Coordinates of C-alpha atoms and ligand atoms in Angstrom, one line a residue:
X1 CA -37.8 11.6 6.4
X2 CA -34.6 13.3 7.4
X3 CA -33.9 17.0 6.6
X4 CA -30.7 17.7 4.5
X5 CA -28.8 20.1 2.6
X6 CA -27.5 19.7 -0.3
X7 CA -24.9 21.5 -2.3
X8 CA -24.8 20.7 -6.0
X9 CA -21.3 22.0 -7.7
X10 CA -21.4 23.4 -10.9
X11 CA -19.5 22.1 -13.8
X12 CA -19.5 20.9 -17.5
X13 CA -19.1 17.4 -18.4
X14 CA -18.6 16.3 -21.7
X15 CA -19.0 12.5 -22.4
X16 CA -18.3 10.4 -25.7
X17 CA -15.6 8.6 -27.7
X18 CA -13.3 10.5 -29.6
X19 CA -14.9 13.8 -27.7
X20 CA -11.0 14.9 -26.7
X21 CA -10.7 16.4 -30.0
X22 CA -12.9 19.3 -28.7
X23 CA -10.6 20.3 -26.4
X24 CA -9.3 23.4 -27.5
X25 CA -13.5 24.7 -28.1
X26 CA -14.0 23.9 -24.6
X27 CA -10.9 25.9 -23.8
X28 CA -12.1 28.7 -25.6
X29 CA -15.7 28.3 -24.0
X30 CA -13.8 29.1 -20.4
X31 CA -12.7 32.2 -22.3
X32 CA -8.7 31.0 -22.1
X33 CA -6.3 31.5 -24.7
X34 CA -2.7 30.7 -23.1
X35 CA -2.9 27.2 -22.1
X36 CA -0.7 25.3 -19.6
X37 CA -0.6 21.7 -20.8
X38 CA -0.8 19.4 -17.9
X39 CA 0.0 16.0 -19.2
X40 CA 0.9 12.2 -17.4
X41 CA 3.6 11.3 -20.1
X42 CA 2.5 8.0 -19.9
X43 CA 2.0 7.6 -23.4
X44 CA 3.8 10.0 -25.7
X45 CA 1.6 10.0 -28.9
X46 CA -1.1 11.1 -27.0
X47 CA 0.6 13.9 -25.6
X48 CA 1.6 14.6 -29.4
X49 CA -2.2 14.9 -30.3
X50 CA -3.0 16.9 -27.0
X51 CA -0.3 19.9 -28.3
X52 CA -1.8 19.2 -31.8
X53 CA -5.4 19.6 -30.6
X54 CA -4.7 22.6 -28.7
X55 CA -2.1 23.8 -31.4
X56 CA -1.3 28.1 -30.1
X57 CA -3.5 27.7 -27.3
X58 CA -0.8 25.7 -25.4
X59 CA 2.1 28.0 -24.2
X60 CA 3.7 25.6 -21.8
X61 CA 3.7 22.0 -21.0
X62 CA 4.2 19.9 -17.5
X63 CA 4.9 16.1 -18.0
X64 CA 6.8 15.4 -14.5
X65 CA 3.3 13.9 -12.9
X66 CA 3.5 11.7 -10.3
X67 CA 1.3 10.7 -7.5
X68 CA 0.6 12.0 -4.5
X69 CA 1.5 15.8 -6.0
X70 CA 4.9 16.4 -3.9
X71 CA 4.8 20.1 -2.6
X72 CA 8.1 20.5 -4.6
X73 CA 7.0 19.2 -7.5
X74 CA 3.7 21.4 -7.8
X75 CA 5.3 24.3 -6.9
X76 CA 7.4 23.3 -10.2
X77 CA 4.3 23.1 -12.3
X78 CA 2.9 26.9 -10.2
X79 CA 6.2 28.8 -11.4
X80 CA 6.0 27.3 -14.9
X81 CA 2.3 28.4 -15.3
X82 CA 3.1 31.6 -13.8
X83 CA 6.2 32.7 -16.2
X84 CA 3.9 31.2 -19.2
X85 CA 0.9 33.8 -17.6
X86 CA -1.4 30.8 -18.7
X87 CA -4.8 31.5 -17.8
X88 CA -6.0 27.9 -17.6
X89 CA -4.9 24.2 -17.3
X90 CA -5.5 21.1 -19.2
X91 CA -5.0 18.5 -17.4
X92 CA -4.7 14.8 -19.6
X93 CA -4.6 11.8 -17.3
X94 CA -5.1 10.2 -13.7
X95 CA -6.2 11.4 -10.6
X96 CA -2.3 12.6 -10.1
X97 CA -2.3 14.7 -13.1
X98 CA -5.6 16.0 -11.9
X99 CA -3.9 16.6 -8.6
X100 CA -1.4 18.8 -10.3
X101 CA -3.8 21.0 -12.0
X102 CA -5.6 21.2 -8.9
X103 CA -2.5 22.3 -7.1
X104 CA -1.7 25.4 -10.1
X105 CA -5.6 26.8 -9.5
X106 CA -5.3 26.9 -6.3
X107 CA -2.6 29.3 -6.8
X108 CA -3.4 31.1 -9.3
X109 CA -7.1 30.8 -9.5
X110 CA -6.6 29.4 -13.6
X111 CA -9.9 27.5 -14.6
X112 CA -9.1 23.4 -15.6
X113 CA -10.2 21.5 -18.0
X114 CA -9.6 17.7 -17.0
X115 CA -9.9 15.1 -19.5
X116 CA -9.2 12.3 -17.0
X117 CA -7.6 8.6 -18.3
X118 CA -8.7 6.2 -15.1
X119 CA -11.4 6.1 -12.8
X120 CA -10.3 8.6 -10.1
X121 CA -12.8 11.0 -10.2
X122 CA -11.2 14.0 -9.0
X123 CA -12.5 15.9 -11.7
X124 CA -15.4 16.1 -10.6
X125 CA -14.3 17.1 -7.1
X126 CA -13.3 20.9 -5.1
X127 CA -10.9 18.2 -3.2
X128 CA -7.1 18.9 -3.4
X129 CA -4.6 17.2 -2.0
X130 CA -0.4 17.6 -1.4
X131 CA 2.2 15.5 0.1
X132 CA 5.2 17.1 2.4
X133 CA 7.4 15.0 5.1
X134 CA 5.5 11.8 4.3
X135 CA 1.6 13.5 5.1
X136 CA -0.5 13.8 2.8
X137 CA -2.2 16.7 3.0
X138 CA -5.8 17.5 1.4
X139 CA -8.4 20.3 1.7
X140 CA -11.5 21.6 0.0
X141 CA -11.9 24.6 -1.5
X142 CA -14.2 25.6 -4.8
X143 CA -10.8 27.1 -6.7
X144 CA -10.1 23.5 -7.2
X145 CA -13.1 22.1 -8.6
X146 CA -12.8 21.7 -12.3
X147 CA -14.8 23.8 -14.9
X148 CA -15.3 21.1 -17.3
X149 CA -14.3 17.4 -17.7
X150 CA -14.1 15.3 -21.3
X151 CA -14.6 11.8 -20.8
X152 CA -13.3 10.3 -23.8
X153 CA -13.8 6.6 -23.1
X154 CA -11.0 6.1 -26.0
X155 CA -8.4 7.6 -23.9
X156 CA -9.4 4.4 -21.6
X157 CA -8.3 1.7 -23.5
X158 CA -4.8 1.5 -23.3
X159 CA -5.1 1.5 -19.4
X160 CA -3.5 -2.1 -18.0
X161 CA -5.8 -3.8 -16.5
X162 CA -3.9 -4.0 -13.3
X163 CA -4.5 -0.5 -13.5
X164 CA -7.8 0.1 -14.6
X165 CA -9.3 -3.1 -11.7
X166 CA -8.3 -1.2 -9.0
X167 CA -8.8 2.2 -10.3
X168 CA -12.4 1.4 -10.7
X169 CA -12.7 -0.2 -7.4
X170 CA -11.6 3.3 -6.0
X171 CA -14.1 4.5 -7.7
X172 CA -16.8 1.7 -6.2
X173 CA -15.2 3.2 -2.9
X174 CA -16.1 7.0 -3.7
X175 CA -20.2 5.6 -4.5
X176 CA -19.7 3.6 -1.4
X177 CA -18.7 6.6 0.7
X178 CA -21.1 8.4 -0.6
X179 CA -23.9 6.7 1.1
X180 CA -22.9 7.5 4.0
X181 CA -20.3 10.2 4.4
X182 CA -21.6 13.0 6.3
X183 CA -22.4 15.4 3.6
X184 CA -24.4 13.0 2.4
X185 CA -27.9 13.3 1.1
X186 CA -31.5 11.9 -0.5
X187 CA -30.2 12.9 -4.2
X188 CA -26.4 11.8 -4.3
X189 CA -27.6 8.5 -2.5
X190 CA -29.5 7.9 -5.8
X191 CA -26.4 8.9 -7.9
X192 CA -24.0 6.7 -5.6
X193 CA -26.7 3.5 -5.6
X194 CA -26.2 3.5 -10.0
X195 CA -23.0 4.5 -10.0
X196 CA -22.4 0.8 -7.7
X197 CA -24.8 -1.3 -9.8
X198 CA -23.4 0.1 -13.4
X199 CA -19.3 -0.7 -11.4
X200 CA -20.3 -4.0 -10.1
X201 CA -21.6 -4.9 -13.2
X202 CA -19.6 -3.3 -16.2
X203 CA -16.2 -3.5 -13.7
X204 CA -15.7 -8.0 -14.5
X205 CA -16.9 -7.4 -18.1
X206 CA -14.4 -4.4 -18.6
X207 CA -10.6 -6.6 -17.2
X208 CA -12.4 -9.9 -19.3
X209 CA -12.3 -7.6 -22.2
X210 CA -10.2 -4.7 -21.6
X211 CA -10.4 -3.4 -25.5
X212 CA -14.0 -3.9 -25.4
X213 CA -14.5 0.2 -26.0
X214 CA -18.6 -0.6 -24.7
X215 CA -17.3 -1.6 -21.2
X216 CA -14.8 0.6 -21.1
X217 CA -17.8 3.2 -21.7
X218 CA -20.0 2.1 -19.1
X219 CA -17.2 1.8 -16.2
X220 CA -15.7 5.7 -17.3
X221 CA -19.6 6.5 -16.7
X222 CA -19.5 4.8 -13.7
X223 CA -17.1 6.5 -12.5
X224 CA -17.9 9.8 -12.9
X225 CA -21.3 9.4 -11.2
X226 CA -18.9 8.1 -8.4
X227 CA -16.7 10.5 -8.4
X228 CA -20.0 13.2 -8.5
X229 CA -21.1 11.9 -5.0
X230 CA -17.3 11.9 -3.6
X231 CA -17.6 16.0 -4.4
X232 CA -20.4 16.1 -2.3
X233 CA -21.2 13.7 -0.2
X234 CA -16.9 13.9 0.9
X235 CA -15.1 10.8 2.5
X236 CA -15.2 8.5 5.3
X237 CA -13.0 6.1 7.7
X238 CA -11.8 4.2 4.0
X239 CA -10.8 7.4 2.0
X240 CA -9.1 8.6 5.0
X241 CA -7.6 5.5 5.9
X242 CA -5.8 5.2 2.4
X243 CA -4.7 9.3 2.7
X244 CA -2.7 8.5 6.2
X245 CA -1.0 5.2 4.0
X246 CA -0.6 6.9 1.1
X247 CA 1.6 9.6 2.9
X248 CA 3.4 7.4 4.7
X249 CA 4.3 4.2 2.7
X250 CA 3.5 6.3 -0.8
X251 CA 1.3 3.1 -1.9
X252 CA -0.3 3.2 -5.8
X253 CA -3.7 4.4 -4.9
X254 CA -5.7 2.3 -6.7
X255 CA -4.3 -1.0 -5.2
X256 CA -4.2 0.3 -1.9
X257 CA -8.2 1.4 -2.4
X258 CA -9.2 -1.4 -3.5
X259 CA -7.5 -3.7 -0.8
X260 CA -8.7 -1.5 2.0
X261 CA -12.7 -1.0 1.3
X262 CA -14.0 -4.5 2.2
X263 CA -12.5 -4.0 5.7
X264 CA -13.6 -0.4 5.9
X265 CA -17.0 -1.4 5.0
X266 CA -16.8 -4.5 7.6
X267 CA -15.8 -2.1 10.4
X268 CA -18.2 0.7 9.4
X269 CA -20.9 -1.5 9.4
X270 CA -22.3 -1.1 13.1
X271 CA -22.8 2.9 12.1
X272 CA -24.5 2.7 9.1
X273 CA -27.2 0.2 8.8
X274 CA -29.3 1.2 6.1
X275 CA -26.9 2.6 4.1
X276 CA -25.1 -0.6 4.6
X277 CA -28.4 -2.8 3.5
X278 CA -28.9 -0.6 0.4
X279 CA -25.2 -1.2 -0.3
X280 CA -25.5 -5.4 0.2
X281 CA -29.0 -5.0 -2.0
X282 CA -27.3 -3.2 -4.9
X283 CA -24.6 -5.7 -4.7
X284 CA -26.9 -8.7 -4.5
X285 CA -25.4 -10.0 -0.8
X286 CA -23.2 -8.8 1.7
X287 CA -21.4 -6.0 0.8
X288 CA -18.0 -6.5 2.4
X289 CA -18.5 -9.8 1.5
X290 CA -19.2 -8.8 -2.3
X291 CA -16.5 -6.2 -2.4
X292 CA -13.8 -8.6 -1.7
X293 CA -15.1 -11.4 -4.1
X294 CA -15.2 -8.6 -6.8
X295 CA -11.5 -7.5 -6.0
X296 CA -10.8 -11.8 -6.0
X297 CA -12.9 -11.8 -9.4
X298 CA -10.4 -9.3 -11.2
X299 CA -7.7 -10.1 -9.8
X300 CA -6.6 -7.2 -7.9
X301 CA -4.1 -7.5 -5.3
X302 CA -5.4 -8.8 -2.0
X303 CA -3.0 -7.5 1.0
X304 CA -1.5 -4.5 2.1
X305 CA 1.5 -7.0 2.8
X306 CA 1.4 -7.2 -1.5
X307 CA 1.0 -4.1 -2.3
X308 CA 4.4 -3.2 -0.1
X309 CA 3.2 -1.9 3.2
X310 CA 6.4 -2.4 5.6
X311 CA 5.5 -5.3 8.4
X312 CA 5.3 -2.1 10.9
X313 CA 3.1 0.0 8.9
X314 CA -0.1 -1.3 11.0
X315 CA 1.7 0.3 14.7
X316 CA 3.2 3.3 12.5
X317 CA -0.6 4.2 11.3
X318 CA -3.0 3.2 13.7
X319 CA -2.9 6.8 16.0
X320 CA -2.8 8.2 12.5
X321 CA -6.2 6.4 11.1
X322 CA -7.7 6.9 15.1
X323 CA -7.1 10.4 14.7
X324 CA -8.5 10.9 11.3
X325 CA -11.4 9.1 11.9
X326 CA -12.6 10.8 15.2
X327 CA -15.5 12.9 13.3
X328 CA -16.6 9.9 10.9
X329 CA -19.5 8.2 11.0
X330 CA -17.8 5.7 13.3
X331 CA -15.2 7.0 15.3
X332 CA -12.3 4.2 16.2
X333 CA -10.7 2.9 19.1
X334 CA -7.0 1.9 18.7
X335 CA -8.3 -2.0 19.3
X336 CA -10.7 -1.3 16.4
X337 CA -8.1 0.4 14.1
X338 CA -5.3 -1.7 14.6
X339 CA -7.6 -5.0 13.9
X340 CA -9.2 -3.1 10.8
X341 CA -5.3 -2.5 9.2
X342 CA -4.1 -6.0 10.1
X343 CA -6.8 -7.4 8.6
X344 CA -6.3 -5.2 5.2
X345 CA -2.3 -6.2 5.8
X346 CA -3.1 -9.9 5.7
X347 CA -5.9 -9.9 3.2
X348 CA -8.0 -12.8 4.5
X349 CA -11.5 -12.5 3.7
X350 CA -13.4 -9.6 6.1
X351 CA -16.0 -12.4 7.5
X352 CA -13.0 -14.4 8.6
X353 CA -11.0 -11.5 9.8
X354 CA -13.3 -9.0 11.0
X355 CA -16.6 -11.1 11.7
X356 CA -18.6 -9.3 8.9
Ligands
NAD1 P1 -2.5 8.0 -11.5 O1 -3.1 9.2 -12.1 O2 -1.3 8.1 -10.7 O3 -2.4 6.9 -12.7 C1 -2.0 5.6 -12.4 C2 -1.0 5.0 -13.4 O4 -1.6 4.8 -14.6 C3 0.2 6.0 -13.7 O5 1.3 5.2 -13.8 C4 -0.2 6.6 -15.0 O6 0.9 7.0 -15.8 C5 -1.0 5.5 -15.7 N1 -2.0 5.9 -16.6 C6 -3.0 6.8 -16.5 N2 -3.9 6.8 -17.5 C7 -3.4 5.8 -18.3 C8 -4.0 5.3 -19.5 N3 -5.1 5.7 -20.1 N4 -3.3 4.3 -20.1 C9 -2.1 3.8 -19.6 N5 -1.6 4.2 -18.4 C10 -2.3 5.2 -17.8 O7 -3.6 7.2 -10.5 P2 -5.1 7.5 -10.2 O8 -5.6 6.3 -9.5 O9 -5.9 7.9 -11.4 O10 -5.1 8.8 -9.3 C11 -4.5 8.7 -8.0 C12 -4.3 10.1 -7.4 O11 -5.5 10.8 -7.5 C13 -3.9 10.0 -5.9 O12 -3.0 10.9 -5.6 C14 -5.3 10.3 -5.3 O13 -5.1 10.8 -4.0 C15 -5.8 11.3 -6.2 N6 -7.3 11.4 -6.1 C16 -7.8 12.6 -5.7 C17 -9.2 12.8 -5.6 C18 -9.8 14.1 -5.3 O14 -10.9 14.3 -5.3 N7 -8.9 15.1 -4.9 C19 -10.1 11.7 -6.0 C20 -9.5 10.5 -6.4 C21 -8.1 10.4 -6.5

């Protein structure tokens, strides 16, 4: 057996329907009492009930969420926190509202409280990340990790399932990843192995029957035992593959994820053997092969080319992706990278394009 260190992060998690309404006890649990209200207006009623639920414990609201966190826009949300002198966050929504309530602890060292609404998983995470001059920009550090997550599946089911598809294939990425990333080890292997059989299962059921509240469950659980081993096991050529085309052709996030991992995987492949055979096992064949039938099965998009990548986004990102992935687990040529993006771009199957 292999040595390894491993480096469990601390953090409350809170997990049930209808749980959300204990949001302002768990505020006062972190000892807070002037609340900055972090919130993806994506639905207004449920930014209502947030205020409501948190009634004088919310001094100040930020609604202008959008992905990627733009520098200018979370120094925005810093200075509001800061002239409120909140001493937490709650964060209510995706990774990007996450992402914003990231970007105000880092600052001002405020404890968060995330109750997430997709499957990003950056909750769970110390990961932060910032976009400037089309470079995205993304750093660990413990001020961002999150004191206590909500998962209200509830908060789940008004999520499109054009949304919620790829969002959990991001999520299938992160358990992916972390079977192999580097800080991987023996005990978040375990966690990334269920967190891929309960996605790969509950993942179909959940776009069939999107109001189904059960499946909705088990893929928000899925999820966060995903996004557990991104926090610790960190990212590989995929996650930093979809950070370089994020910055530059500010893709959605889920769409571009879930395009990009059946190549990834494909390309990975020669690195990783065993973690790629418990990966193929899990999925009950080959898992590039599997990934991209899954993403086929719910209908997520299947290109780059769809999704709005510009026709010279493979030359403008190739020394980006060769220089981001020169300490994976597979460093890349420019041959390799450039025939791992074109593939993605096109969207034919990885055995066809890639020989997986
Ligand atoms: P998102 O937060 O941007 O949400 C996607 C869309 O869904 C948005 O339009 C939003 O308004 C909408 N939405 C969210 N919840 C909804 C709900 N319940 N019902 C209806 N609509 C809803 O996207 P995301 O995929 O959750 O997160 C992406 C961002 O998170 C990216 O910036 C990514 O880099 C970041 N991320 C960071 C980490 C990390 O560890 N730092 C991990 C994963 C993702």
């Amino acid at each position: 057996m292999n040595d390894f260190d491993y480096d469990a992060l601390a953090g409350r998690v809170i997990f049930g329907s209808g749980r959300r309404r204990e949001v302002a006890s768990e505020v006062r649990r972190l000892g807070a009492t002037r609340v900055l209200l972090i919130a993806d207006p994506f639905d207004a009623a449920r930014l209502k009930e947030f205020r409501e639920l948190l009634g004088e414990l919310c001094v100040a609201t930020y609604t202008d969420v959008v992905q990627h966190v733009p520098r200018a826009k979370a120094t925005l949300a810093v200075s509001l926190a800061r002239e409120h002198g909140v001493d937490a966050t709650v964060s209510v929504g995706g990774g990007s509202a996450t992402g914003f309530s990231k970007a105000v602890a880092l600052e001002l060292a405020t404890p968060q409280l995330c109750v997430p609404t997709t499957y990003a998983g950056s909750e769970l995470t110390p990961i932060w990340g910032i976009s400037e001059d089309g470079e995205k920009r993304t750093g660990r550090d413990l001020r961002a990790l999150p004191a206590a997550v909500i998962y209200d599946p509830e908060l789940t089911l008004g999520l499109p399932v054009e949304v919620a598809g790829p969002s959990a294939m991001n999520a299938l990425a992160h358990a992916a990843e972390g079977l192999y990333a580097k800080g991987t080890n023996p005990v978040t292997a375990v966690i990334a192995l269920e967190a891929i059989r309960v996605l790969a299962r509950h993942v179909p059921l959940m776009c069939d029957a999107p109001d189904d509240l059960e499946q909705r469950s088990h893929v928000l659980y899925g999820a966060y035992l995903a996004g557990a081993t991104l926090a610790v096991a960190g990212t590989d050529l995929h996650h930093r593959t979809n950070h370089v085309l994020g910055g530059l052709f500010n893709l959605d996030h889920g769409k571009m994820n879930s395009v990009v991992l059946p190549y990834a995987l494909a390309v990975t492949r020669p690195a990783i053997p065993e973690a790629y055979a418990r990966l193929s096992d899990v999925l009950g064949g080959d898992a590039a092969t599997s990934v991209y039938a899954l993403a086929r099965r719910i209908n997520a998009p299947a290109s780059l080319a769809e999704i709005g990548m510009p026709a010279d986004g493979v030359e403008r990102a190739v020394p980006l992706v060769v220089a981001a992935c020169e300490n994976d687990v597979r460093p890349l040529s420019e041959v390799q990278v450039r025939a791992f993006l074109q593939a993605a771009y096109e969207g034919a199957a990885p055995e066809e394009s890639l020989g997986a």
